[in-house]
Coordinates of C-alpha atoms in Angstrom, one line a residue:
M1 CA -49.9 -43.6 97.0
R2 CA -52.8 -44.3 94.7
Q3 CA -55.3 -46.9 95.7
P4 CA -55.6 -49.7 93.4
Y5 CA -59.0 -49.8 91.2
N6 CA -61.4 -52.0 93.3
Y7 CA -63.6 -53.8 90.5
N8 CA -65.8 -55.4 93.3
N9 CA -67.0 -52.2 94.7
Q10 CA -67.9 -51.3 91.1
I11 CA -69.9 -54.5 90.6
H12 CA -72.0 -54.1 94.3
Q13 CA -72.6 -50.4 93.1
S14 CA -74.0 -51.4 89.7
R15 CA -76.0 -54.2 91.1
R16 CA -77.6 -51.7 93.9
S17 CA -78.3 -48.9 90.6
A18 CA -79.9 -51.7 89.0
F19 CA -82.1 -52.7 91.7
A20 CA -83.2 -49.0 92.8
A21 CA -83.7 -48.6 89.6
L22 CA -86.1 -51.7 89.2
F23 CA -87.7 -50.7 92.1
L24 CA -88.5 -47.3 90.9
L25 CA -89.9 -49.4 88.1
L26 CA -91.9 -51.4 90.1
L27 CA -93.6 -48.9 92.4
P28 CA -96.3 -47.4 90.1
I29 CA -97.1 -50.7 90.2
F30 CA -97.3 -51.7 93.8
I31 CA -98.7 -48.3 94.9
P32 CA -100.2 -46.7 92.2
N33 CA -101.8 -43.9 93.9
L34 CA -98.7 -42.1 94.4
F35 CA -98.2 -42.0 90.8
A36 CA -101.7 -41.7 89.5
P37 CA -102.8 -38.3 87.7
L38 CA -104.9 -36.1 89.5
G39 CA -108.0 -37.6 87.7
R40 CA -111.6 -38.1 88.8
A41 CA -111.1 -41.6 90.1
S42 CA -107.6 -41.1 91.9
P43 CA -108.2 -40.7 95.4
S44 CA -106.2 -38.1 97.5
L45 CA -103.7 -39.3 99.8
F46 CA -104.9 -35.9 102.0
S47 CA -108.6 -36.9 102.3
E48 CA -109.3 -40.6 101.7
W49 CA -106.4 -41.5 103.7
N50 CA -106.2 -39.1 106.1
A51 CA -109.7 -37.6 107.2
P52 CA -109.6 -34.5 109.2
K53 CA -110.7 -33.9 113.1
P54 CA -114.3 -32.9 113.7
R55 CA -114.6 -29.1 112.8
H56 CA -117.2 -28.3 115.3
L57 CA -116.3 -30.3 118.5
S58 CA -118.1 -28.5 120.9
L59 CA -121.4 -28.8 119.0
L60 CA -120.7 -32.3 118.3
E61 CA -120.1 -33.6 121.6
V62 CA -123.6 -32.1 122.4
A63 CA -124.8 -34.0 119.3
L64 CA -123.7 -37.4 120.4
R65 CA -125.5 -37.3 123.9
W66 CA -128.8 -35.1 122.8
R67 CA -131.8 -36.6 123.7
T68 CA -134.6 -35.2 121.3
P69 CA -137.9 -34.2 122.7
I70 CA -140.9 -36.2 122.1
K71 CA -142.8 -33.5 120.7
Q72 CA -140.1 -32.2 118.5
Q73 CA -139.9 -36.1 117.0
S74 CA -143.4 -35.9 116.6
D75 CA -143.7 -32.9 114.7
L76 CA -140.8 -33.7 112.5
W77 CA -142.3 -36.9 111.5
S78 CA -145.6 -36.2 110.9
P79 CA -146.9 -35.9 107.4
L80 CA -147.4 -32.5 105.7
P81 CA -151.2 -31.9 105.7
N82 CA -153.2 -31.1 102.7
Q83 CA -152.1 -27.9 101.1
G84 CA -154.9 -27.5 99.0
W85 CA -153.3 -28.4 95.8
K86 CA -154.0 -31.1 93.2
S87 CA -152.3 -32.6 89.8
C88 CA -154.2 -31.2 86.9
I89 CA -152.6 -32.3 84.0
D90 CA -155.6 -34.2 82.5
S91 CA -157.8 -31.7 81.7
A92 CA -161.6 -32.6 81.1
D93 CA -162.0 -29.5 78.9
D94 CA -159.3 -30.6 76.6
P95 CA -158.8 -33.9 76.2
P96 CA -155.6 -35.5 74.2
S97 CA -155.9 -36.3 70.6
L98 CA -153.1 -37.1 68.2
P99 CA -152.9 -35.6 65.1
E100 CA -153.9 -37.8 62.0
R101 CA -150.4 -37.2 60.0
S102 CA -147.0 -37.0 61.7
Q103 CA -144.6 -34.3 60.1
G104 CA -141.6 -37.0 60.6
Y105 CA -139.4 -38.4 63.3
I106 CA -137.4 -36.6 66.0
Q107 CA -134.4 -37.9 67.7
V108 CA -132.5 -36.3 70.8
F109 CA -129.4 -37.5 72.2
L110 CA -129.2 -36.5 76.1
D111 CA -126.0 -36.4 78.1
G112 CA -125.4 -35.8 81.5
G113 CA -126.3 -38.0 84.6
L114 CA -129.5 -39.8 85.0
N115 CA -132.0 -37.0 86.4
Q116 CA -130.5 -34.4 84.0
Q117 CA -131.5 -37.0 81.1
R118 CA -135.0 -37.4 82.7
M119 CA -135.6 -33.9 82.3
G120 CA -134.3 -33.9 78.8
I121 CA -136.6 -36.9 77.9
C122 CA -139.8 -34.8 79.2
D123 CA -138.5 -31.8 77.0
A124 CA -138.0 -34.3 74.0
V125 CA -141.9 -35.5 74.3
A126 CA -142.9 -32.0 74.5
V127 CA -140.8 -30.9 71.5
A128 CA -142.3 -34.0 69.5
Q129 CA -145.7 -32.4 70.4
I130 CA -145.0 -28.9 69.4
L131 CA -143.8 -30.1 66.0
N132 CA -146.5 -33.1 65.7
A133 CA -143.5 -35.3 65.2
T134 CA -142.9 -39.1 66.0
L135 CA -140.5 -39.6 68.8
V136 CA -138.0 -42.2 68.8
I137 CA -137.0 -43.3 72.3
P138 CA -134.1 -41.1 73.4
H139 CA -130.4 -42.2 73.2
L140 CA -128.9 -41.7 76.3
E141 CA -125.1 -40.6 75.9
V142 CA -122.2 -42.3 77.8
N143 CA -121.8 -40.1 80.8
P144 CA -117.9 -39.2 80.8
V145 CA -117.6 -39.0 84.5
W146 CA -119.2 -42.4 85.5
Q147 CA -118.9 -44.4 82.3
D148 CA -122.2 -45.9 82.3
S149 CA -123.6 -47.0 79.0
S150 CA -127.1 -47.7 80.2
S151 CA -130.0 -47.2 77.5
F152 CA -133.3 -46.2 78.1
T153 CA -134.9 -49.4 78.0
D154 CA -132.4 -50.5 80.8
I155 CA -133.5 -48.0 83.0
F156 CA -137.2 -47.0 82.3
D157 CA -140.4 -49.4 81.4
V158 CA -140.6 -48.4 77.6
D159 CA -143.9 -49.7 77.0
H160 CA -145.4 -47.8 79.9
F161 CA -143.8 -45.1 78.9
I162 CA -145.4 -45.4 75.6
N163 CA -148.8 -46.3 76.5
V164 CA -149.3 -43.7 79.3
L165 CA -148.5 -40.7 76.2
R166 CA -150.3 -42.7 73.6
D167 CA -152.9 -40.3 73.0
E168 CA -150.7 -37.0 73.0
V169 CA -147.5 -38.3 71.3
S170 CA -146.4 -40.9 69.0
I171 CA -143.4 -42.6 70.0
V172 CA -141.5 -45.6 68.6
K173 CA -139.0 -47.8 70.0
E174 CA -136.7 -47.5 67.0
L175 CA -136.4 -45.9 63.4
P176 CA -138.1 -47.9 60.3
R177 CA -135.5 -49.3 58.1
Q178 CA -135.5 -46.5 55.7
Y179 CA -134.0 -44.3 58.3
S180 CA -131.8 -46.7 60.1
W181 CA -128.6 -44.6 58.8
S182 CA -129.8 -41.9 61.3
T183 CA -127.7 -43.4 64.4
R184 CA -125.1 -41.4 66.7
E185 CA -122.2 -42.8 64.8
Y186 CA -123.2 -41.3 61.7
Y187 CA -123.5 -37.9 63.2
A188 CA -120.0 -38.4 64.6
T189 CA -118.4 -38.5 61.5
G190 CA -119.0 -35.7 59.6
I191 CA -121.4 -32.8 59.3
R192 CA -125.2 -33.8 58.4
A193 CA -128.0 -32.1 57.5
T194 CA -130.4 -33.8 59.3
R195 CA -128.5 -33.1 62.6
I196 CA -129.6 -30.0 64.5
K197 CA -126.3 -28.8 66.9
T198 CA -127.4 -25.1 67.2
A199 CA -130.7 -25.5 69.5
P200 CA -130.1 -22.6 72.1
V201 CA -130.3 -23.0 75.8
H202 CA -134.0 -22.7 76.9
A203 CA -135.4 -22.5 73.3
S204 CA -138.7 -20.8 72.7
A205 CA -141.3 -23.1 70.9
D206 CA -141.2 -21.1 67.7
W207 CA -137.6 -21.8 67.4
Y208 CA -138.4 -25.3 67.0
L209 CA -141.2 -24.5 64.6
K210 CA -138.7 -22.1 62.1
N211 CA -135.5 -24.3 62.7
V212 CA -136.4 -27.9 63.2
L213 CA -139.8 -28.3 61.3
P214 CA -138.6 -27.5 58.0
V215 CA -135.5 -30.1 58.4
M216 CA -137.9 -32.8 59.3
Q217 CA -140.3 -31.8 56.4
S218 CA -137.3 -32.0 53.9
Y219 CA -136.0 -35.1 55.1
G220 CA -138.4 -36.9 56.9
I221 CA -136.2 -36.7 60.0
A222 CA -134.6 -34.6 62.3
A223 CA -132.0 -35.4 65.1
I224 CA -131.0 -33.0 68.0
S225 CA -127.7 -32.9 69.9
P226 CA -127.0 -31.4 72.4
F227 CA -130.3 -31.4 73.7
S228 CA -130.0 -31.0 77.6
H229 CA -132.1 -28.0 78.9
R230 CA -133.1 -27.2 75.4
L231 CA -136.5 -26.1 76.2
A232 CA -137.9 -22.8 77.8
F233 CA -140.0 -23.1 80.9
D234 CA -141.8 -19.9 80.0
K235 CA -144.4 -18.7 77.3
L236 CA -145.1 -22.0 76.3
P237 CA -149.3 -23.4 76.0
I238 CA -150.3 -24.6 79.2
K239 CA -151.2 -27.9 77.3
I240 CA -147.3 -28.2 76.8
Q241 CA -146.7 -27.7 80.4
H242 CA -149.1 -30.2 81.6
L243 CA -147.7 -32.8 79.1
R244 CA -144.2 -32.1 80.5
C245 CA -145.5 -33.0 83.7
K246 CA -147.0 -35.7 82.7
V247 CA -143.9 -37.2 81.3
N248 CA -142.1 -36.5 84.3
F249 CA -144.5 -37.7 87.2
E250 CA -146.5 -40.6 85.4
A251 CA -144.8 -41.7 82.0
L252 CA -141.3 -42.2 83.5
A253 CA -141.2 -45.5 85.7
F254 CA -138.4 -47.4 86.4
V255 CA -137.9 -51.0 84.7
P256 CA -139.5 -53.8 87.3
R257 CA -135.9 -54.9 88.3
I258 CA -135.1 -51.2 89.6
R259 CA -138.5 -51.4 91.6
L260 CA -138.0 -54.6 93.0
I261 CA -134.5 -53.8 94.3
G262 CA -135.9 -50.1 95.3
E263 CA -139.0 -51.9 97.2
T264 CA -137.0 -54.6 99.1
L265 CA -135.0 -51.9 100.2
V266 CA -137.6 -49.7 101.1
H267 CA -139.0 -52.8 103.2
R268 CA -135.9 -53.4 105.4
L269 CA -135.8 -49.7 106.5
R270 CA -139.1 -50.0 107.5
Y271 CA -138.9 -53.5 109.2
P272 CA -135.5 -54.1 109.9
S273 CA -135.9 -57.1 111.9
G274 CA -137.5 -58.7 108.7
K275 CA -134.2 -59.9 107.5
L276 CA -134.4 -62.2 104.1
Q277 CA -132.4 -65.3 104.6
E278 CA -132.2 -65.7 101.2
S279 CA -131.9 -63.9 97.8
G280 CA -133.9 -64.1 94.5
S281 CA -136.6 -62.6 93.5
E282 CA -139.3 -65.1 94.3
V283 CA -138.6 -64.8 98.2
L284 CA -138.4 -60.9 97.6
R285 CA -142.0 -61.0 96.0
E286 CA -142.8 -63.0 98.9
R287 CA -141.8 -60.7 101.7
I288 CA -143.0 -57.7 100.1
D289 CA -146.3 -56.5 100.3
D290 CA -148.1 -52.7 100.7
T291 CA -150.2 -54.1 103.6
P292 CA -150.0 -51.8 106.4
K293 CA -148.4 -53.6 109.4
E294 CA -148.6 -52.3 113.0
G295 CA -145.8 -50.2 114.2
A296 CA -144.0 -49.9 110.6
G297 CA -141.0 -48.1 110.9
K298 CA -140.2 -44.5 109.4
F299 CA -137.2 -43.2 107.7
V300 CA -135.1 -40.6 106.4
V301 CA -133.2 -40.1 103.1
L302 CA -130.1 -38.2 103.1
H303 CA -128.5 -37.5 99.6
L304 CA -125.2 -36.5 100.7
R305 CA -123.7 -34.9 97.8
F306 CA -119.9 -34.4 98.7
D307 CA -118.1 -35.9 96.1
K308 CA -114.6 -34.8 95.1
D309 CA -115.4 -33.0 92.1
M310 CA -117.9 -30.9 94.1
A311 CA -115.3 -30.3 96.8
A312 CA -112.7 -28.8 94.3
H313 CA -115.0 -27.0 92.5
S314 CA -116.4 -25.0 95.8
A315 CA -112.9 -24.0 96.5
C316 CA -114.1 -24.3 100.3
D317 CA -111.8 -25.6 103.3
F318 CA -112.7 -28.5 104.5
G319 CA -110.2 -28.9 107.5
G320 CA -107.4 -30.9 105.7
G321 CA -104.7 -28.0 106.3
K322 CA -102.8 -26.7 103.4
A323 CA -101.9 -30.1 101.7
E324 CA -105.8 -30.6 100.9
K325 CA -105.9 -27.0 99.9
L326 CA -102.9 -27.8 97.4
A327 CA -104.1 -31.1 96.5
L328 CA -107.9 -29.7 95.5
A329 CA -106.2 -26.7 93.7
K330 CA -104.3 -29.1 91.7
Y331 CA -107.2 -31.4 91.0
R332 CA -109.2 -27.6 90.0
Q333 CA -106.4 -27.1 87.7
V334 CA -106.6 -30.4 85.9
L335 CA -110.4 -30.7 85.6
W336 CA -111.3 -26.8 84.7
Q337 CA -107.7 -25.3 84.1
G338 CA -108.2 -23.2 87.2
R339 CA -111.4 -21.6 85.4
V340 CA -113.4 -21.7 88.9
L341 CA -115.5 -18.3 90.0
N342 CA -115.1 -19.4 93.7
S343 CA -111.7 -19.8 93.9
Q344 CA -111.3 -15.9 94.1
F345 CA -113.4 -15.7 97.1
T346 CA -111.7 -16.7 100.8
D347 CA -113.3 -19.5 102.6
N348 CA -114.9 -17.1 104.8
E349 CA -116.4 -15.1 102.0
L350 CA -118.0 -18.5 100.7
R351 CA -119.5 -19.9 103.9
N352 CA -121.3 -16.4 104.2
Q353 CA -122.6 -16.6 101.0
G354 CA -124.0 -20.2 101.5
R355 CA -121.9 -21.4 98.7
C356 CA -119.8 -24.2 100.4
P357 CA -121.6 -27.9 100.1
L358 CA -122.3 -29.2 103.9
T359 CA -119.7 -31.7 105.2
P360 CA -120.8 -35.0 106.5
E361 CA -120.3 -33.8 109.9
E362 CA -122.1 -30.4 109.4
I363 CA -125.2 -32.5 107.8
G364 CA -125.3 -34.5 111.0
L365 CA -125.4 -31.6 113.1
L366 CA -128.2 -30.1 111.2
L367 CA -130.1 -33.1 111.1
T368 CA -129.6 -33.7 115.0
A369 CA -130.7 -30.0 115.5
L370 CA -133.7 -30.4 113.7
G371 CA -134.9 -33.4 115.8
F372 CA -133.6 -36.9 114.3
N373 CA -131.5 -38.7 116.7
N374 CA -129.4 -41.9 117.0
S375 CA -132.3 -44.3 116.5
T376 CA -133.5 -42.9 113.5
R377 CA -133.0 -44.9 110.4
L378 CA -131.0 -43.0 107.7
Y379 CA -130.7 -44.2 104.4
L380 CA -127.6 -42.4 102.6
A381 CA -128.2 -42.0 98.8
S382 CA -124.7 -41.0 97.1
H383 CA -122.4 -42.4 94.5
K384 CA -118.8 -41.7 96.1
V385 CA -118.2 -39.4 99.1
Y386 CA -115.2 -37.5 99.4
G387 CA -112.8 -38.5 101.6
G388 CA -114.7 -42.1 101.7
E389 CA -115.8 -43.6 105.0
A390 CA -113.0 -41.8 106.9
R391 CA -115.1 -38.5 106.1
I392 CA -118.8 -40.2 107.0
S393 CA -117.5 -41.8 110.5
T394 CA -118.5 -38.6 112.4
L395 CA -122.1 -38.7 110.8
R396 CA -122.2 -42.3 111.4
K397 CA -121.5 -42.0 115.4
M398 CA -124.5 -39.4 115.5
F399 CA -126.5 -41.7 113.0
P400 CA -125.4 -45.5 114.0
L401 CA -128.3 -46.9 112.4
M402 CA -127.3 -45.3 108.9
E403 CA -127.7 -47.4 105.8
D404 CA -127.0 -47.7 102.4
K405 CA -127.7 -50.2 99.2
K406 CA -124.8 -52.0 99.9
S407 CA -125.4 -52.6 103.7
L408 CA -128.9 -53.5 103.1
A409 CA -128.8 -55.6 100.1
S410 CA -126.6 -58.7 99.4
A411 CA -123.8 -58.4 96.6
K412 CA -126.6 -61.1 94.4
E413 CA -129.3 -58.7 95.0
L414 CA -127.4 -56.0 93.3
A415 CA -125.7 -57.7 90.9
E416 CA -127.7 -56.2 88.1
V417 CA -126.9 -52.7 88.8
E418 CA -123.7 -52.7 90.7
G419 CA -121.2 -50.8 88.6
K420 CA -123.9 -48.9 86.8
A421 CA -124.0 -45.4 87.9
S422 CA -127.4 -44.6 86.1
L423 CA -128.9 -47.5 87.7
M424 CA -127.7 -47.1 91.2
A425 CA -129.1 -43.8 90.9
A426 CA -132.5 -45.0 89.8
V427 CA -132.5 -47.1 93.0
D428 CA -131.5 -44.0 95.2
Y429 CA -134.4 -42.4 93.3
Y430 CA -136.9 -44.8 94.1
V431 CA -135.9 -45.2 97.7
S432 CA -135.9 -41.4 98.0
L433 CA -139.4 -41.2 96.7
R434 CA -140.8 -43.5 99.4
S435 CA -139.2 -42.1 102.3
D436 CA -140.9 -40.4 104.8
I437 CA -138.7 -37.4 104.5
F438 CA -136.2 -36.3 102.1
I439 CA -133.2 -33.9 102.5
S440 CA -130.4 -33.1 100.3
A441 CA -126.8 -31.8 101.9
S442 CA -126.5 -29.5 98.8
P443 CA -128.5 -28.0 95.6
G444 CA -128.2 -30.3 92.4
N445 CA -130.0 -32.2 89.7
M446 CA -130.9 -35.4 92.0
H447 CA -132.3 -32.6 94.8
N448 CA -134.2 -30.4 92.2
A449 CA -135.9 -33.4 90.6
L450 CA -137.0 -35.1 93.8
L451 CA -137.7 -31.5 95.4
G452 CA -140.4 -31.5 92.5
H453 CA -141.4 -34.8 92.4
R454 CA -142.4 -35.0 96.3
A455 CA -144.0 -31.8 95.9
Y456 CA -146.3 -33.1 93.1
L457 CA -147.0 -35.8 95.6
N458 CA -147.4 -33.4 98.8
L459 CA -144.6 -35.2 100.3
K460 CA -142.0 -33.9 103.3
T461 CA -138.6 -32.3 101.9
I462 CA -136.6 -30.4 104.0
R463 CA -134.1 -27.8 102.3
P464 CA -131.0 -26.7 103.9
N465 CA -130.9 -23.0 104.3
M466 CA -127.4 -22.7 103.4
L467 CA -127.1 -18.8 103.6
L468 CA -128.3 -19.4 107.2
L469 CA -125.9 -22.4 107.9
G470 CA -122.3 -20.7 106.8
P471 CA -122.4 -18.1 109.2
L472 CA -123.8 -20.7 111.9
F473 CA -120.7 -22.6 111.1
L474 CA -118.4 -20.0 110.9
N475 CA -119.2 -19.2 114.6
K476 CA -116.9 -21.0 116.8
S477 CA -118.3 -19.8 120.0
M478 CA -121.7 -20.7 119.3
E479 CA -123.2 -23.3 122.0
W480 CA -125.9 -25.9 121.1
P481 CA -129.0 -24.2 122.5
E482 CA -128.4 -21.2 120.6
F483 CA -127.7 -23.4 117.3
Q484 CA -130.4 -25.5 117.4
R485 CA -132.9 -22.4 117.9
A486 CA -131.6 -21.0 115.0
V487 CA -131.7 -24.2 112.8
I488 CA -135.1 -25.0 113.7
D489 CA -136.3 -21.0 113.4
G490 CA -134.5 -21.4 110.0
H491 CA -136.2 -24.3 108.4
K492 CA -140.0 -24.0 109.7
N493 CA -140.8 -22.9 106.1
R494 CA -138.7 -25.2 104.4
Q495 CA -140.1 -28.5 105.1
G496 CA -142.0 -29.3 102.0
Q497 CA -144.7 -26.3 101.8
M498 CA -145.7 -25.8 98.5
R499 CA -143.5 -23.0 96.4
L500 CA -144.8 -21.6 93.2
R501 CA -142.4 -21.7 90.1
K502 CA -141.0 -18.2 89.2
E503 CA -140.0 -16.9 86.2
K504 CA -137.5 -19.2 84.4
Q505 CA -137.4 -21.6 87.3
S506 CA -137.7 -25.1 86.4
I507 CA -141.2 -26.7 86.1
Y508 CA -139.6 -30.1 87.0
T509 CA -138.5 -28.8 90.5
Y510 CA -141.4 -26.1 91.0
P511 CA -144.7 -28.0 89.4
A512 CA -147.4 -25.7 90.7
P513 CA -149.0 -23.6 89.2
D514 CA -148.5 -25.0 85.8
C515 CA -149.3 -28.7 86.3
M516 CA -151.3 -28.0 89.7
C517 CA -154.4 -26.5 90.8
R518 CA -156.1 -25.2 93.7
A519 CA -158.4 -28.3 95.0

């Protein structure tokens, strides 16, 4: 017999369907990470939330209880001896002098992060001198990754910059009224006769004289965009090379607020017992001075270059299993449409070629083998670490005195730079330059900039030997004594010894012999 139609069941089913639909609509609001696109800021369920277990457990177990011999510690922390080099950017034989008449105004628009922009500023000053032009303070583009709109004057002391270079290049903070139309917006809305957008990478001085000078002479102004890496490192007059170094190492000083925050962090790293009870610049100024104190502590800065973009682009295996590999492969596809050279190699091939970034665990093992220990004061200079705190936890176990900006300073003290990637990077740069030892986990713009700056000042900088470390970490049967011997032997000549610049290498990474002379 046919059952009668039950309208109550229909009503209940409709309600359940409605609730289910409403739940699905609200779920992305309450748990956005489950539905977020694979964008740069989206955390991965497989990395941030589920950090993999240590991959080098046998080495890690020894490292956690290792006691560094006193002699090794003493050698490690000893400053570099005088290597017989000195700055020679100001030559008594050829004193700087400004030309009587400028050929016009030159504008540059700089993209990239802080350290890439820093090098662009140096090149802009050099190009201005090549062209006998008046340089307008460079415009810093908003970085698409960090979304930081900080300007030149937010980061660098513009008056100091102009004053240091006053005898060599004419520099103005802004254009006179007759050229006020020459703005970023003006060039973004059409083809303009005064814009130079075809400057080749590492262009020669002659290229600028042939292609930019005529525009400037015709219109009184020329704007170059893009400008990153647009001046050659070779076949330039020594006077131009000296000027580039003078800009980089002397003219580019951070604004007082960045220097104050940086000096505060340095002070707290060196004198950890001297905790400040109050915030405010007056208190900081009272507590910070350059007078040597008995028992002053030393510290090392680690630039842990291990963000999600880098992890994905490397195409290496970081221990998260198939789920992590799939997530990073999808991330690569979104950002680079799969056009990543490394993805055609296996993880073993990449590591044997030294092309995999060191994980926090691996850099910790390297530091321990070199002689750092659990009493080392280590400052972590990083923006975002792939995997977050969970990924850093192994490194923190090895170095429990590890600090960063947020652990050393209060929210009030960091308020002026918080959320501004370029300003935060500037603070890290300042602390890194003041450290006893600097080490970067992987090459990059900050590594290169500090390598050159610290070489100029004869400060110890450790360069990880990636070709050595890749195979070492692949060898799962290697025991600690053998690992440590290999690390020590492989880094004897990678701790700040002067390296002379070779052809096509950056003058900002290797300032000798262009900007340094034998003492």
